[in-house]
Coordinates of C-alpha atoms in Angstrom, one line a residue:
Chain F
X1 CA 42.2 -65.9 -122.3
X2 CA 40.2 -64.9 -125.6
X3 CA 41.3 -66.6 -129.0
X4 CA 39.2 -63.9 -131.2
X5 CA 39.2 -60.7 -129.5
X6 CA 37.8 -58.8 -131.8
X7 CA 34.7 -61.1 -132.5
X8 CA 34.3 -62.0 -129.1
X9 CA 34.1 -58.9 -127.1
X10 CA 31.9 -56.8 -130.0
X11 CA 30.0 -54.2 -128.1
X12 CA 26.5 -55.3 -128.5
X13 CA 25.8 -52.7 -131.0
X14 CA 28.3 -53.6 -133.7
X15 CA 27.7 -57.3 -132.9
X16 CA 24.4 -56.8 -133.8
X17 CA 25.0 -54.7 -136.9
X18 CA 26.9 -57.6 -138.3
X19 CA 24.5 -60.3 -137.3
X20 CA 21.8 -57.9 -139.3
X21 CA 24.2 -57.9 -142.5
X22 CA 24.7 -61.7 -142.2
X23 CA 21.0 -62.4 -142.0
X24 CA 20.2 -60.4 -144.8
X25 CA 22.8 -62.2 -146.9
X26 CA 21.5 -65.5 -145.6
X27 CA 18.0 -64.8 -146.6
X28 CA 18.9 -63.9 -150.3
X29 CA 20.9 -66.8 -150.1
X30 CA 18.7 -69.6 -149.2
X31 CA 15.8 -67.9 -150.9
X32 CA 17.7 -68.4 -154.2
X33 CA 19.2 -72.0 -153.7
X34 CA 17.1 -73.7 -151.7
X35 CA 13.7 -74.4 -153.0
X36 CA 12.6 -75.7 -149.4
X37 CA 13.3 -72.2 -148.1
X38 CA 11.8 -70.3 -151.4
X39 CA 8.5 -72.4 -150.3
X40 CA 8.3 -71.6 -146.7
X41 CA 9.2 -67.7 -147.1
X42 CA 6.7 -67.7 -149.7
X43 CA 4.2 -69.4 -147.4
X44 CA 4.6 -67.2 -144.8
X45 CA 4.6 -64.1 -147.2
X46 CA 7.9 -62.9 -146.3
X47 CA 10.6 -62.1 -149.2
X48 CA 14.1 -61.8 -148.1
X49 CA 14.5 -57.6 -148.7
X50 CA 11.8 -57.3 -145.9
X51 CA 14.5 -58.4 -143.2
X52 CA 15.4 -54.5 -142.3
X53 CA 16.4 -55.4 -138.6
X54 CA 16.9 -58.2 -136.3
X55 CA 13.4 -57.7 -135.1
X56 CA 12.1 -59.0 -138.6
X57 CA 13.7 -62.3 -137.7
X58 CA 10.2 -63.3 -136.3
X59 CA 8.6 -63.0 -139.6
X60 CA 10.5 -65.8 -140.6
X61 CA 9.5 -69.3 -140.9
X62 CA 11.2 -72.4 -138.2
X63 CA 12.7 -75.3 -139.5
X64 CA 12.6 -78.1 -137.7
X65 CA 14.1 -81.2 -137.7
X66 CA 11.5 -82.8 -139.7
X67 CA 12.4 -81.0 -142.3
X68 CA 15.8 -82.0 -142.6
X69 CA 14.4 -85.6 -142.5
X70 CA 11.9 -85.1 -145.4
X71 CA 15.0 -83.5 -147.2
X72 CA 16.8 -86.2 -146.4
X73 CA 19.7 -86.6 -147.6
X74 CA 20.9 -83.4 -149.2
X75 CA 17.5 -81.1 -150.0
X76 CA 18.5 -78.5 -147.6
X77 CA 22.0 -78.1 -149.3
X78 CA 22.6 -74.3 -150.3
X79 CA 25.8 -75.4 -152.5
X80 CA 26.5 -77.9 -155.2
X81 CA 27.4 -80.8 -154.0
X82 CA 30.9 -80.7 -155.2
X83 CA 31.7 -78.0 -153.0
X84 CA 31.0 -80.4 -149.6
X85 CA 33.8 -81.2 -148.1
X86 CA 32.3 -83.4 -145.5
X87 CA 28.9 -85.0 -144.3
X88 CA 28.1 -85.8 -140.8
X89 CA 24.9 -87.4 -139.9
X90 CA 22.6 -88.7 -137.0
X91 CA 22.0 -92.0 -135.9
X92 CA 19.4 -93.1 -138.0
X93 CA 19.0 -96.7 -139.1
X94 CA 15.5 -96.1 -139.0
X95 CA 15.3 -93.8 -142.2
X96 CA 15.1 -90.8 -139.7
X97 CA 18.5 -89.7 -140.2
X98 CA 19.6 -85.9 -140.6
X99 CA 22.3 -85.2 -142.9
X100 CA 24.6 -82.0 -142.9
X101 CA 27.2 -81.1 -145.1
X102 CA 30.4 -78.6 -144.7
X103 CA 31.9 -76.8 -147.2
X104 CA 35.8 -76.2 -146.8
X105 CA 34.9 -72.6 -145.5
X106 CA 32.3 -74.1 -142.8
X107 CA 35.1 -76.7 -141.9
X108 CA 37.5 -73.9 -140.9
X109 CA 35.0 -71.6 -139.3
X110 CA 34.0 -74.7 -137.0
X111 CA 37.9 -75.2 -136.5
X112 CA 37.8 -71.4 -135.4
X113 CA 35.0 -71.6 -132.9
X114 CA 36.3 -74.6 -131.4
X115 CA 39.5 -73.2 -131.0
X116 CA 37.7 -70.3 -129.5
X117 CA 35.7 -72.9 -126.8
X118 CA 39.2 -74.4 -126.1
X119 CA 40.5 -71.3 -125.1
X120 CA 37.7 -70.4 -123.0
X121 CA 37.7 -73.4 -121.2
X122 CA 41.3 -72.2 -120.3
X123 CA 43.6 -74.4 -122.9
X124 CA 46.3 -73.1 -124.8
X125 CA 48.4 -74.0 -128.0
X126 CA 50.9 -75.9 -125.8
X127 CA 48.5 -78.1 -124.4
X128 CA 47.6 -81.8 -125.0
X129 CA 44.2 -82.9 -125.5
X130 CA 42.7 -85.9 -124.9
X131 CA 39.6 -86.5 -127.1
X132 CA 37.2 -89.5 -126.1
X133 CA 34.3 -88.6 -128.1
X134 CA 33.6 -90.8 -131.0
X135 CA 35.1 -90.0 -134.6
X136 CA 32.9 -90.9 -137.5
X137 CA 29.5 -89.6 -138.4
X138 CA 28.9 -88.0 -134.9
X139 CA 30.2 -84.7 -135.1
X140 CA 31.7 -84.4 -131.5
X141 CA 35.1 -86.7 -132.6
X142 CA 36.1 -84.5 -135.7
X143 CA 34.7 -81.3 -134.2
X144 CA 37.1 -81.5 -131.3
X145 CA 39.8 -82.7 -133.3
X146 CA 39.6 -80.1 -135.9
X147 CA 39.5 -77.3 -133.2
X148 CA 42.6 -78.8 -131.1
X149 CA 44.3 -78.4 -134.3
X150 CA 43.0 -75.0 -135.1
X151 CA 44.3 -73.8 -131.7
X152 CA 47.6 -75.3 -132.1
X153 CA 47.2 -77.8 -129.1
X154 CA 48.8 -81.8 -129.5
X155 CA 45.4 -83.9 -130.0
X156 CA 45.3 -87.6 -128.9
X157 CA 42.4 -89.0 -131.3
X158 CA 41.7 -91.6 -128.8
X159 CA 37.9 -91.5 -129.7
X160 CA 35.7 -93.5 -127.7
X161 CA 36.2 -97.3 -125.7
X162 CA 39.0 -99.4 -124.6
X163 CA 38.7 -97.3 -121.5
X164 CA 41.7 -99.4 -119.9
X165 CA 44.0 -98.1 -122.4
X166 CA 42.8 -94.5 -122.5
X167 CA 43.4 -94.5 -118.6
X168 CA 46.9 -95.8 -119.3
X169 CA 47.6 -93.1 -122.2
X170 CA 46.2 -90.6 -119.5
X171 CA 49.2 -91.6 -117.3
X172 CA 51.4 -91.8 -119.8
X173 CA 50.8 -88.9 -122.6
X174 CA 50.1 -86.7 -119.3
X175 CA 47.3 -84.2 -121.0
X176 CA 46.3 -81.3 -120.0
X177 CA 42.7 -81.2 -121.0
X178 CA 40.1 -84.1 -121.8
X179 CA 37.0 -83.8 -124.1
X180 CA 34.5 -86.9 -123.3
X181 CA 31.0 -87.4 -122.5
X182 CA 30.3 -86.3 -118.4
X183 CA 29.2 -90.0 -117.7
X184 CA 32.2 -91.5 -119.8
X185 CA 34.8 -89.2 -117.5
X186 CA 33.2 -90.1 -114.2
X187 CA 33.6 -94.0 -115.7
X188 CA 37.1 -93.8 -116.7
X189 CA 37.8 -92.2 -113.3
X190 CA 36.1 -95.5 -111.8
X191 CA 38.4 -97.7 -114.2
X192 CA 41.3 -95.7 -113.0
X193 CA 40.8 -96.7 -109.6
X194 CA 40.6 -100.6 -110.5
X195 CA 43.8 -100.0 -112.1
X196 CA 45.3 -98.2 -109.2
X197 CA 45.2 -94.8 -111.4
X198 CA 43.8 -91.9 -109.4
X199 CA 43.3 -89.4 -112.2
X200 CA 43.1 -86.9 -109.6
X201 CA 47.2 -87.2 -109.3
X202 CA 47.9 -86.7 -113.3
X203 CA 48.7 -83.3 -115.1
X204 CA 45.0 -83.3 -116.1
X205 CA 43.8 -79.7 -115.7
X206 CA 40.5 -79.2 -117.5
X207 CA 37.7 -81.2 -119.0
X208 CA 35.3 -80.1 -121.8
X209 CA 32.0 -82.2 -121.5
X210 CA 29.0 -82.3 -123.6
X211 CA 26.8 -84.7 -125.5
X212 CA 24.8 -85.3 -123.1
X213 CA 22.6 -83.9 -120.3
X214 CA 24.4 -83.6 -116.8
X215 CA 23.5 -81.6 -113.8
X216 CA 25.7 -79.4 -111.6
X217 CA 25.9 -82.3 -109.1
X218 CA 27.6 -84.1 -111.6
X219 CA 29.8 -81.5 -112.4
X220 CA 31.0 -80.9 -109.0
X221 CA 31.5 -84.9 -108.9
X222 CA 33.5 -84.7 -111.8
X223 CA 35.8 -82.0 -110.8
X224 CA 36.4 -83.9 -107.3
X225 CA 36.9 -87.3 -108.9
X226 CA 39.2 -86.3 -111.9
X227 CA 40.4 -83.1 -110.0
X228 CA 40.2 -81.0 -113.0
X229 CA 37.6 -78.1 -113.6
X230 CA 34.7 -79.4 -115.9
X231 CA 33.4 -77.1 -118.3
X232 CA 30.1 -77.4 -120.3
X233 CA 30.2 -77.2 -124.1
X234 CA 27.2 -77.3 -126.2
X235 CA 26.4 -78.1 -129.9
X236 CA 24.3 -79.7 -132.5
X237 CA 25.0 -81.2 -135.9
X238 CA 22.4 -79.3 -137.6
X239 CA 23.8 -76.1 -136.6
X240 CA 27.5 -77.1 -136.6
X241 CA 28.4 -79.4 -133.8
X242 CA 30.4 -79.0 -130.7
X243 CA 31.2 -75.5 -130.3
X244 CA 28.3 -73.7 -130.7
X245 CA 28.3 -72.0 -127.3
X246 CA 31.0 -72.8 -124.4
X247 CA 31.2 -72.0 -121.0
X248 CA 34.1 -69.8 -119.9
X249 CA 36.6 -71.0 -116.9
X250 CA 36.4 -67.5 -115.2
X251 CA 32.9 -67.4 -114.7
X252 CA 31.5 -71.0 -115.5
X253 CA 28.3 -69.5 -115.4
X254 CA 26.3 -69.8 -118.7
X255 CA 27.2 -70.8 -122.0
X256 CA 28.7 -68.2 -124.3
X257 CA 26.8 -68.7 -127.6
X258 CA 29.4 -67.8 -130.5
X259 CA 26.8 -64.8 -131.8
X260 CA 28.8 -63.8 -134.6
X261 CA 27.8 -66.9 -136.4
X262 CA 24.3 -68.0 -134.9
X263 CA 21.5 -65.6 -134.1
X264 CA 19.9 -67.4 -130.9
X265 CA 16.3 -66.8 -130.0
X266 CA 14.2 -68.6 -127.4
X267 CA 10.8 -69.0 -127.9
X268 CA 7.7 -70.6 -126.1
X269 CA 7.6 -73.9 -127.5
X270 CA 3.9 -74.2 -127.4
X271 CA 3.0 -70.7 -129.4
X272 CA 6.5 -69.9 -130.9
X273 CA 6.2 -66.1 -129.6
X274 CA 9.6 -65.1 -128.4
X275 CA 9.9 -65.0 -124.7
X276 CA 12.1 -62.4 -122.6
X277 CA 15.7 -62.5 -121.7
X278 CA 16.1 -64.4 -118.3
X279 CA 12.8 -66.7 -119.3
X280 CA 13.2 -70.3 -120.2
X281 CA 12.3 -71.1 -123.4
X282 CA 13.0 -73.3 -126.6
X283 CA 16.4 -72.6 -127.9
X284 CA 16.4 -71.4 -131.7
X285 CA 18.9 -71.0 -133.9
X286 CA 19.9 -69.2 -137.2
X287 CA 23.2 -70.0 -138.7
X288 CA 24.6 -66.4 -140.0
X289 CA 27.7 -67.7 -141.9
X290 CA 27.1 -71.6 -142.9
X291 CA 27.5 -72.2 -146.3
X292 CA 26.8 -76.2 -146.4
X293 CA 23.3 -76.4 -144.9
X294 CA 22.1 -73.0 -143.9
X295 CA 19.4 -73.2 -141.3
X296 CA 16.6 -70.6 -140.6
X297 CA 15.1 -70.3 -137.1
X298 CA 16.2 -74.1 -136.4
X299 CA 14.3 -75.2 -133.1
X300 CA 16.8 -77.3 -130.9
X301 CA 13.7 -78.4 -128.5
X302 CA 16.2 -77.9 -126.1
X303 CA 15.1 -75.5 -123.0
X304 CA 17.2 -72.8 -121.8
X305 CA 17.3 -68.9 -120.9
X306 CA 19.4 -66.4 -122.4
X307 CA 21.7 -63.8 -120.6
X308 CA 23.0 -60.7 -122.0
X309 CA 24.7 -59.2 -119.4
X310 CA 28.4 -59.1 -119.7
X311 CA 30.8 -61.5 -118.6
X312 CA 33.5 -61.0 -116.2
X313 CA 35.8 -62.8 -118.6
X314 CA 35.5 -60.0 -120.8
X315 CA 33.4 -61.7 -123.6
X316 CA 30.1 -59.9 -124.8
X317 CA 28.4 -62.6 -126.2
X318 CA 25.1 -63.8 -124.8
X319 CA 25.2 -66.7 -122.3
X320 CA 22.6 -69.7 -122.4
X321 CA 22.2 -71.8 -119.1
X322 CA 22.8 -74.8 -118.7
X323 CA 19.9 -76.8 -120.6
X324 CA 17.3 -78.0 -118.4
X325 CA 15.6 -80.2 -120.6
X326 CA 13.5 -80.8 -123.9
X327 CA 10.4 -79.5 -125.2
X328 CA 9.8 -82.9 -127.0
X329 CA 10.7 -86.3 -125.6
X330 CA 13.7 -87.4 -127.1
X331 CA 16.2 -88.9 -125.0
X332 CA 20.1 -89.0 -125.0
X333 CA 21.7 -92.2 -124.3
X334 CA 25.4 -92.4 -124.2
X335 CA 25.1 -89.6 -126.7
X336 CA 22.7 -91.1 -128.7
X337 CA 19.6 -89.6 -129.5
X338 CA 16.5 -91.7 -128.9
X339 CA 12.9 -91.0 -129.4
X340 CA 10.3 -93.0 -127.8
X341 CA 8.5 -93.2 -130.9
X342 CA 11.4 -94.9 -132.6
X343 CA 11.0 -97.5 -129.8
X344 CA 7.8 -97.9 -130.6
X345 CA 8.1 -98.7 -134.2
X346 CA 10.6 -101.4 -133.3
X347 CA 8.2 -102.7 -131.0
X348 CA 5.6 -103.0 -133.8
X349 CA 7.8 -104.2 -136.4
X350 CA 9.2 -106.6 -133.9
X351 CA 5.8 -108.6 -133.2
X352 CA 3.2 -106.8 -135.1
X353 CA 1.9 -105.6 -131.9
X354 CA 0.9 -102.1 -130.9
X355 CA 1.9 -102.5 -126.8
X356 CA 1.8 -100.0 -124.3
X357 CA 5.3 -99.6 -123.2
X358 CA 7.7 -97.7 -121.1
X359 CA 11.3 -96.4 -121.0
X360 CA 13.2 -95.9 -118.0
X361 CA 16.3 -94.2 -118.1
X362 CA 19.1 -94.3 -115.2
X363 CA 22.7 -93.7 -114.8
X364 CA 24.3 -96.7 -112.9
X365 CA 28.0 -96.7 -112.1
X366 CA 28.0 -93.3 -114.3
X367 CA 26.8 -95.2 -117.3
X368 CA 23.4 -94.5 -119.0
X369 CA 20.9 -97.3 -118.9
X370 CA 17.9 -97.9 -120.9
X371 CA 15.2 -100.1 -119.9
X372 CA 12.5 -100.8 -121.8
X373 CA 9.2 -102.1 -120.4
X374 CA 6.6 -104.0 -122.3
X375 CA 3.5 -104.6 -121.7
X376 CA 2.7 -108.5 -122.6
X377 CA -0.8 -108.8 -124.4
X378 CA -2.5 -111.9 -125.7
X379 CA -0.8 -111.7 -129.1
X380 CA 2.7 -112.5 -127.7
X381 CA 1.6 -114.1 -124.3
X382 CA 2.6 -118.0 -124.4
X383 CA 2.4 -120.5 -122.0
X384 CA 6.1 -121.2 -122.6
X385 CA 9.1 -119.3 -121.0
X386 CA 11.2 -119.9 -123.9
X387 CA 8.8 -118.2 -126.5
X388 CA 8.6 -115.0 -123.9
X389 CA 12.3 -114.8 -123.5
X390 CA 12.5 -115.2 -127.7
X391 CA 10.4 -112.0 -127.6
X392 CA 12.9 -110.1 -125.5
X393 CA 15.7 -110.9 -127.0
X394 CA 14.1 -110.1 -130.5
X395 CA 13.3 -106.7 -129.1
X396 CA 16.8 -106.4 -127.7
X397 CA 18.4 -107.0 -130.9
X398 CA 16.4 -105.1 -133.0
X399 CA 17.2 -101.8 -130.5
X400 CA 20.7 -102.1 -130.6
X401 CA 20.4 -102.7 -134.2
X402 CA 18.2 -99.7 -135.1
X403 CA 19.2 -97.1 -132.5
X404 CA 22.8 -98.3 -131.5
X405 CA 21.8 -98.5 -128.0
X406 CA 21.8 -101.4 -125.7
X407 CA 18.6 -101.7 -123.8
X408 CA 17.3 -104.3 -121.3
X409 CA 13.6 -105.7 -122.4
X410 CA 11.5 -106.5 -119.5
X411 CA 8.1 -107.6 -120.3
X412 CA 5.7 -106.5 -117.8
X413 CA 1.6 -107.2 -116.6
X414 CA -0.7 -105.1 -118.5
X415 CA -1.8 -102.9 -115.3
X416 CA 2.1 -102.3 -114.3
X417 CA 2.5 -99.2 -116.8
X418 CA 0.9 -96.2 -115.3
X419 CA -2.3 -95.2 -117.1
X420 CA -2.5 -91.5 -117.0
X421 CA -5.5 -89.7 -118.5
X422 CA -4.0 -88.0 -121.6
X423 CA -0.8 -88.8 -122.8
X424 CA 1.0 -91.9 -121.9
X425 CA 4.0 -91.3 -119.7
X426 CA 6.5 -93.0 -122.0
X427 CA 9.8 -92.0 -120.3
X428 CA 10.9 -92.3 -116.6
X429 CA 14.2 -90.5 -116.1
X430 CA 15.7 -91.1 -113.4
X431 CA 19.1 -89.3 -114.1
X432 CA 17.3 -86.0 -113.3
X433 CA 16.6 -86.8 -110.2
X434 CA 20.1 -87.3 -109.4
Chain Z
X1 CA -9.3 -135.8 -125.2
X2 CA -7.7 -132.3 -124.9
X3 CA -7.8 -130.4 -121.6
X4 CA -7.8 -126.7 -121.3
X5 CA -5.4 -125.1 -119.5
X6 CA -5.3 -121.6 -118.3
X7 CA -2.0 -120.0 -118.5
X8 CA -1.5 -116.5 -116.9
X9 CA 1.6 -114.0 -117.2
X10 CA 2.8 -112.8 -113.7
X11 CA 5.6 -110.3 -112.8
X12 CA 8.2 -111.5 -110.3
X13 CA 6.6 -109.3 -107.5
X14 CA 5.2 -110.2 -103.8
X15 CA 1.8 -110.9 -103.7
X16 CA 1.2 -111.5 -107.3
X17 CA 0.1 -115.2 -107.1
X18 CA -2.1 -114.2 -103.9
X19 CA -4.0 -111.7 -106.1
X20 CA -4.9 -114.4 -108.5
X21 CA -5.8 -117.1 -106.4
X22 CA -8.1 -114.3 -104.1
X23 CA -9.8 -113.4 -107.4
X24 CA -10.4 -117.1 -108.1
X25 CA -11.9 -117.8 -104.7
X26 CA -13.7 -115.0 -104.9
X27 CA -15.5 -116.2 -108.1
X28 CA -15.8 -119.5 -106.7
X29 CA -13.2 -121.2 -109.1
X30 CA -11.5 -124.5 -107.7
X31 CA -7.8 -125.2 -108.7
X32 CA -7.5 -128.7 -109.5
X33 CA -3.9 -128.5 -110.7
X34 CA -1.3 -125.8 -110.7
X35 CA 2.4 -125.5 -112.0
X36 CA 4.7 -122.2 -111.8
X37 CA 7.4 -121.6 -114.1
X38 CA 9.9 -118.6 -113.4
X39 CA 12.7 -116.5 -114.8
X40 CA 14.4 -113.5 -112.9
X41 CA 11.7 -111.1 -114.7
X42 CA 8.4 -113.0 -115.0
X43 CA 6.8 -116.1 -114.1
X44 CA 3.8 -118.5 -116.1
X45 CA 1.1 -119.8 -113.8
X46 CA -0.4 -123.0 -115.2
X47 CA -3.7 -123.6 -113.9
X48 CA -6.3 -126.3 -114.6
X49 CA -9.4 -125.2 -112.8
X50 CA -13.3 -125.9 -112.3
X51 CA -14.5 -123.6 -114.5
X52 CA -12.4 -122.2 -117.3
X53 CA -14.2 -119.6 -118.6
X54 CA -15.1 -118.1 -115.5
X55 CA -11.7 -118.2 -114.2
X56 CA -10.5 -116.4 -118.0
X57 CA -13.4 -113.8 -117.9
X58 CA -12.6 -112.7 -114.2
X59 CA -8.9 -112.6 -114.4
X60 CA -9.1 -110.7 -117.8
X61 CA -11.3 -108.4 -116.0
X62 CA -9.0 -107.8 -113.1
X63 CA -5.9 -106.9 -116.1
X64 CA -4.3 -110.0 -116.2
X65 CA -3.0 -111.5 -119.6
X66 CA -4.5 -115.1 -119.7
X67 CA -3.9 -117.8 -122.4
X68 CA -5.6 -121.3 -123.2
X69 CA -3.7 -124.0 -124.0
X70 CA -4.4 -127.7 -124.8
X71 CA -3.1 -130.0 -122.5
X72 CA -3.6 -133.8 -122.1
X73 CA -4.3 -135.3 -118.9
X74 CA -3.3 -139.1 -118.4
X75 CA -4.0 -141.1 -115.3
X76 CA -1.1 -143.5 -114.5
X77 CA -0.6 -146.0 -111.4
X78 CA 0.9 -144.5 -108.5
X79 CA 3.9 -147.2 -108.6
X80 CA 7.2 -146.7 -109.7
X81 CA 7.9 -146.6 -113.6
X82 CA 4.7 -145.6 -114.1
X83 CA 5.8 -142.3 -115.5
X84 CA 8.8 -143.8 -117.2
X85 CA 7.0 -146.2 -119.3
X86 CA 4.9 -143.3 -121.3
X87 CA 8.1 -141.0 -121.6
X88 CA 9.9 -143.4 -123.3
X89 CA 7.4 -144.4 -125.5
X90 CA 7.0 -140.7 -126.2
X91 CA 10.8 -140.5 -126.9
X92 CA 10.9 -143.5 -129.3
X93 CA 8.0 -141.7 -131.3
X94 CA 9.7 -138.4 -131.2
X95 CA 7.1 -136.2 -129.5
X96 CA 8.2 -133.5 -127.3
X97 CA 7.5 -133.0 -123.8
X98 CA 7.4 -129.3 -123.5
X99 CA 6.4 -129.2 -120.1
X100 CA 4.8 -131.2 -117.6
X101 CA 3.4 -131.5 -114.0
X102 CA 1.9 -134.2 -111.9
X103 CA -0.7 -134.5 -108.9
X104 CA -1.6 -137.1 -107.2
X105 CA -5.3 -137.8 -106.4
X106 CA -6.3 -138.1 -103.2
X107 CA -8.8 -140.5 -103.1
X108 CA -7.1 -143.3 -105.5
X109 CA -4.0 -145.1 -105.7
X110 CA -3.3 -143.2 -109.3
X111 CA -1.3 -139.9 -110.2
X112 CA -2.6 -137.6 -113.1
X113 CA 0.1 -136.3 -115.4
X114 CA -0.9 -133.2 -117.1
X115 CA 1.7 -133.1 -120.4
X116 CA 1.8 -130.0 -122.8
X117 CA 3.3 -131.7 -126.1
X118 CA 4.7 -130.0 -129.5
X119 CA 2.1 -132.1 -131.4
X120 CA -0.8 -132.7 -129.2
X121 CA -2.9 -134.4 -131.5
X122 CA -0.1 -137.0 -132.3
X123 CA 0.6 -137.2 -128.9
X124 CA -2.6 -138.1 -128.0
X125 CA -2.8 -140.8 -130.8
X126 CA -0.1 -142.1 -129.7
X127 CA -1.2 -142.7 -125.9
X128 CA -4.5 -144.3 -127.2
X129 CA -2.6 -146.8 -129.8
X130 CA -0.8 -147.9 -126.9
X131 CA -4.2 -148.5 -124.6
X132 CA -3.2 -145.6 -122.2
X133 CA -6.5 -144.0 -121.2
X134 CA -6.5 -139.9 -121.1
X135 CA -8.7 -138.1 -118.8
X136 CA -11.5 -136.1 -120.8
X137 CA -11.7 -132.1 -119.8
X138 CA -14.8 -132.6 -118.1
X139 CA -13.8 -135.4 -115.9
X140 CA -10.6 -133.6 -114.8
X141 CA -12.5 -130.3 -114.0
X142 CA -15.3 -132.1 -111.8
X143 CA -12.7 -134.3 -110.0

């Protein structure tokens, strides 16, 4: 089933015409309204009127996450503040938050795109949607919520946490669709088992999963343990939120990008040069219709490849492969973005040291775990156990406070952390090996 | 009157302690007294050795995190109540013992107590005021 037949099945040629028209209007608009873009266009020696075909896209400057941080909070907004009806933000109590704003029209578009996503996943207006994504500054909860309402479905806005209650409501309200992080879905299944409720036996039919990296093996496990179809959804707050791309139930083979709203490219992360279709590269988005905070060639750091071949579901939009990794070292831990540099700055702030450290990420009982190994050096070393334990708990507390992530902090001997010849290996992500 | 104690950070892993003793033995350093404190993740090895500087340097070179702590050594008669008398005296004057360990001398009939006080100088002063002799570092290292 397709929600917006006209726009989701446009012949490639018509789609590209629409994209070009929107891109040209976008360039005019950001050049005139966002000083940051006027400056970056000028620096690249490109004027909005130079964009004559989609090929000219590569003449435009990139936007990176740091630009959003530098312009914190509202510097990249393209409309006056009174037209912004909602603000979302990444976790950024360390002062590195990225803030995005939506106009009324943006919220409406987002709802439409999420409604498309729901329908691609096999949901319909008569379904009930159990929404376990967190509500708040994180885009997951509200994004899904408005999409389900736009579709005309019934939403259960349970948000995250209170897992036993969630299981009870899955049984009592008998939803057809669940939206959650993949790891949380498995956690629900396990909690259900403990409570004597096998989610497999409930009417639940489809799950829409995103906000953290997952593998195909995990998909199979979810499908088997919950007795549902597991659909991969992709989004990021800088571009919109959930619903930027979604798998279709028919093929479950790549995520359809909503190309009439988002112009997607893949580039070589080192050189910035475009890579060909089917080749892996960094995903780059240009928001074609966004009013609040339109972005030109935003580098997502996510690695994938694009496929423009028609899909058996009937959609003509390009499909992106499941994200295979990141071109930087960002970690997603239980839906929270964590950069090693953030941990580093916490370590430095905590004890005034520049330590060697390593992050060990794993998944235990289907939940992400983070262990921070910190080398003991002479400035924190003490002959008393309690002093060292105080260091551990202080770091733990600060990570929780600044990043919102619970980490286990472990002091290790200096030689314990492997020294590589070049860049230190900061991350061991065991989730990828599973 | 203080004694230099070497403290070494040890991860809880098989063979770590043996690595320390091997390094010290190869350097010709003799261990006079030893105490090991541990948690589930790590341990702290505390040593009094025949040659503090040599032990410290070789262990550091081998990549260990080491520290120097001033402790106080006291010789007490190896009879019931010997330790108790000292602890009572410390308690009455409000000096806290962070940790302690002891060893019995092979030759004599006395025991050596190693104290780590929260206030080292006041601890020594109190002991001396009560006519309890402390063992100088040089004597202990060469015992």
